Every structure is written in structure tokens, then in C-alpha cells.
Coordinates of C-alpha atoms in Angstrom, one line a residue:
M1 CA 180.5 25.4 69.5
N2 CA 182.8 27.4 67.3
A3 CA 180.0 30.4 67.1
Q4 CA 179.8 30.6 71.0
V5 CA 183.9 30.7 70.7
K6 CA 183.4 33.4 68.5
T7 CA 181.3 35.8 70.3
K8 CA 182.9 35.4 73.8
P9 CA 185.7 38.1 73.6
D10 CA 182.8 40.2 71.9
D11 CA 180.3 39.5 75.1
T12 CA 183.8 40.0 77.5
R13 CA 184.6 43.8 75.2
A14 CA 180.8 44.3 76.1
R15 CA 180.8 43.6 79.4
I16 CA 184.5 45.6 80.2
I17 CA 182.7 48.9 77.9
E18 CA 179.7 48.8 80.4
T19 CA 181.9 47.9 83.7
A20 CA 184.1 51.5 83.2
D21 CA 181.7 53.5 81.5
A22 CA 179.4 53.3 85.5
L23 CA 182.5 53.3 86.8
F24 CA 184.0 56.8 85.5
R25 CA 180.5 57.8 86.3
R26 CA 180.0 57.0 89.7
L27 CA 184.5 57.4 90.7
G28 CA 184.5 60.2 87.2
F29 CA 187.7 59.7 84.8
A30 CA 190.6 60.3 86.2
K31 CA 190.1 58.7 89.0
T32 CA 188.9 55.3 87.7
T33 CA 191.8 52.6 86.7
V34 CA 192.3 49.8 84.9
A35 CA 192.6 47.7 87.9
D36 CA 189.6 49.3 89.2
I37 CA 187.0 48.1 86.0
A38 CA 189.2 44.6 86.6
G39 CA 188.1 44.3 89.7
E40 CA 184.6 45.3 89.0
L41 CA 184.1 42.8 86.6
G42 CA 186.3 39.9 88.8
M43 CA 189.3 39.3 86.5
S44 CA 192.6 40.6 85.8
P45 CA 193.8 44.1 84.6
A46 CA 196.4 41.7 83.1
N47 CA 192.9 40.2 81.2
V48 CA 191.1 43.9 80.3
Y49 CA 194.7 44.3 78.6
R50 CA 194.3 41.2 76.4
F51 CA 190.8 43.2 74.8
F52 CA 191.8 47.2 75.2
P53 CA 195.3 48.4 75.4
S54 CA 194.6 51.1 77.7
K55 CA 192.0 53.1 79.5
N56 CA 192.3 55.5 76.7
A57 CA 191.0 52.6 74.2
I58 CA 188.8 51.4 76.6
V59 CA 186.8 55.7 75.8
E60 CA 187.2 55.0 72.4
A61 CA 185.4 52.2 72.5
I62 CA 182.6 54.1 74.8
C63 CA 182.3 57.3 72.1
Q64 CA 181.8 54.8 69.8
R65 CA 179.3 53.3 70.8
C66 CA 177.4 56.7 71.6
L67 CA 178.3 57.6 67.7
S68 CA 176.0 54.6 66.8
E69 CA 173.8 55.5 69.1
L70 CA 173.2 58.8 67.7
D71 CA 173.1 57.7 64.1
E72 CA 170.5 55.1 64.8
K73 CA 168.4 58.0 66.1
A74 CA 168.8 60.5 63.2
W75 CA 167.8 58.8 60.3
A76 CA 164.8 56.7 62.3
V77 CA 164.1 60.9 62.7
A78 CA 164.6 61.7 59.0
R79 CA 162.9 57.7 58.2
S80 CA 159.2 58.4 60.2
R81 CA 156.5 59.9 58.8
G82 CA 155.8 64.2 59.5
S83 CA 156.8 67.0 57.9
A84 CA 160.3 68.1 56.9
S85 CA 160.3 70.2 59.0
S86 CA 158.6 68.7 62.7
R87 CA 161.7 66.1 61.7
L88 CA 164.3 68.8 61.9
E89 CA 163.6 70.0 64.7
R90 CA 163.1 66.8 66.0
L91 CA 166.9 65.2 64.6
F92 CA 168.1 68.6 66.8
L93 CA 166.2 67.7 70.0
E94 CA 167.1 64.4 70.0
V95 CA 171.0 64.5 69.5
M96 CA 170.8 67.8 71.8
N97 CA 169.0 65.3 74.3
Y98 CA 170.4 62.4 74.3
H99 CA 173.9 64.7 75.3
R100 CA 172.2 66.1 78.2
E101 CA 170.8 62.2 79.2
N102 CA 174.3 60.5 78.6
L103 CA 177.1 62.4 78.7
I104 CA 176.2 66.2 80.5
T105 CA 174.7 65.7 82.7
E106 CA 176.7 64.2 85.4
K107 CA 180.5 66.4 85.9
R108 CA 182.6 63.4 86.5
V109 CA 181.7 62.4 83.1
H110 CA 183.0 65.6 81.3
D111 CA 186.6 64.7 81.6
M112 CA 185.7 61.3 79.4
V113 CA 184.1 63.5 76.9
L114 CA 187.2 65.6 76.0
V115 CA 189.5 62.3 76.0
A116 CA 186.7 60.9 73.7
M117 CA 187.1 64.1 71.5
E118 CA 190.7 64.6 71.0
N119 CA 191.3 60.8 70.7
N120 CA 188.3 59.7 68.5
W121 CA 187.9 62.7 66.5
D122 CA 188.4 60.7 62.7
A123 CA 185.3 58.8 64.2
I124 CA 183.5 61.9 65.3
Q125 CA 184.1 63.6 62.5
A126 CA 182.1 61.2 60.7
H127 CA 179.4 61.6 62.4
V128 CA 179.1 65.0 61.9
E129 CA 178.8 64.1 58.0
G130 CA 176.5 61.7 58.9
L131 CA 174.8 63.6 60.7
R132 CA 174.7 66.6 57.8
T133 CA 173.3 63.8 55.5
V134 CA 170.5 63.3 57.5
I135 CA 170.0 66.8 57.3
E136 CA 170.2 66.6 53.4
V137 CA 167.9 64.0 52.8
I138 CA 164.8 65.7 55.2
L139 CA 165.7 69.0 53.5
R140 CA 165.4 66.7 49.9
D141 CA 162.2 64.9 51.1
G142 CA 160.8 68.6 51.8
I143 CA 161.1 70.0 48.5
E144 CA 160.4 67.7 46.3
G145 CA 157.1 68.0 48.2
G146 CA 157.3 71.4 47.8
E147 CA 157.5 71.9 51.9
F148 CA 160.8 73.8 51.6
E149 CA 161.9 76.6 48.9
G150 CA 164.1 75.2 45.4
M151 CA 167.4 75.2 46.7
E152 CA 170.6 73.1 47.0
P153 CA 169.8 70.7 48.8
R154 CA 174.0 70.1 50.2
E155 CA 174.6 73.5 50.6
A156 CA 171.6 73.9 53.0
S157 CA 172.4 70.7 54.8
F158 CA 175.5 72.4 55.8
L159 CA 173.8 75.9 56.6
I160 CA 171.3 74.4 59.0
K161 CA 174.2 72.2 60.7
R162 CA 176.6 74.7 61.6
S163 CA 173.8 76.7 62.4
M164 CA 172.6 74.4 64.9
V165 CA 175.9 73.6 66.2
A166 CA 175.3 74.3 70.9
F167 CA 172.6 72.1 70.3
C168 CA 174.4 68.9 68.9
H169 CA 178.0 69.6 70.4
P170 CA 178.1 68.2 73.7
L171 CA 181.0 70.6 75.3
M172 CA 178.5 73.7 74.4
I173 CA 175.6 71.8 75.6
A174 CA 177.1 71.7 79.2
E175 CA 178.3 75.5 78.9
C176 CA 175.1 76.6 77.8
L177 CA 173.4 74.5 80.8
Q178 CA 176.0 75.6 83.3
E179 CA 174.3 78.9 82.1
G180 CA 170.9 78.0 82.8
E181 CA 169.6 78.5 79.8
D182 CA 166.6 76.7 78.7
L183 CA 168.2 74.4 75.5
D184 CA 164.5 73.1 74.3
K185 CA 163.8 76.4 73.7
E186 CA 166.6 77.9 72.0
A187 CA 167.3 74.6 70.0
R188 CA 162.9 75.3 68.6
A189 CA 163.2 79.1 68.1
S190 CA 166.8 79.0 66.5
M191 CA 165.4 75.9 64.1
R192 CA 162.0 77.2 63.5
F193 CA 164.2 81.2 62.4
L194 CA 166.0 78.4 60.3
L195 CA 162.5 77.3 58.7
R196 CA 161.6 80.7 57.7
A197 CA 164.6 81.5 55.5
I198 CA 163.7 78.1 53.7
T199 CA 160.0 78.3 53.9
P200 CA 157.7 79.5 50.5
R201 CA 155.6 83.2 51.1
N202 CA 152.4 82.7 50.0

């Protein structure tokens, strides 16, 4: 019985997050109120406020969930089989496609992304550092296997992350999509250009 009581608040939080996310996408962030979220769930606004003090707090929770999903995808790529070069390329394609499919394709989500970035900056910075660490892990594998030149992997991971930022930043991805750019093609070309700089020449 105790276990059921403890899990119930977490289940309610999850339902609020899922419902809010769906409404933000359907109605737009600005037009969605806490009352709308509560009504969709069949509960009072006061009950929603028991779990989240504001609409922005709900957005932060959605942001945290997205970052956790991205972190899992990144580490799955790092630990997968295949050459270090192919894993680096796949890493950035996975991150870019996640943003494109989950945050960018619907214009109504744009405002929510802005709020999340403004209010959840520490978590986003931690995610960015986590992504850099994944890059470093893959680089170390490549160096140890002779696939890459001997180099300082931590320093190189910073340079690669900065060079590929246009394919990791949701707002930059959105801008490129509005310009009609072929992001998959550009991401692959950029990564291959970078890889040439660290691949031994026979």
C-alpha cells in the first residue's frame, strides 16, 4: 500500500506533463492556460498547482524530460558498435533529428522552446557538457584504435562541439529549416570535413 501511495504523485506529475505538452503543441504555448491543462485532465487548477507552481515550471519539466531522452540517445550512440567516425556522425544526426521531430516541426512549440531555454539554463548547460563528454569518449576510442591522430581528446571535443553547434541548437535548426536548407546533407558534410582533420593520412 505504501508503494502505491508513493508512486501516485509521480504518476500525476507525468500525466500533467504529457497533457501540457500535447496542449502546447495543439493550441500554442501562449494560448494554453493552467486551467486548460486542468480541464483536459478532469481536475481543478488548484490540483495542478500542487505539483507545479506555474506554467513555466511545467515547461521546465518538459525540458528536463527532453534533455534526459537526448542524453540517453547520445550515450547509446557512444556505446554502440561501429567505427568512431560513424558514431560521431550518427551522434549529431540523432541530436538534430530529435530536435527537428520533437521541438521544431510545429511552430506552436517555438515559444515553449524559448521559455525552456530561458528558465532551465543550468540543466541545458549540463546537457551540453554531457554531449561534449560523449564526443570525448568516442574520440578516445578512435585514438586508441588508431582511427584518429594522437591528440588531446578533451580539447578536440570542445572544438567539434562548437563546430557542429548549428546541428544541436534547436533555434538554429529551426532557422535553417525555415531557409529550406538540407540539414542532413550539411551535417554529414560538416562532420566529414572535421574528421579529415583528425584522420591519419597514409
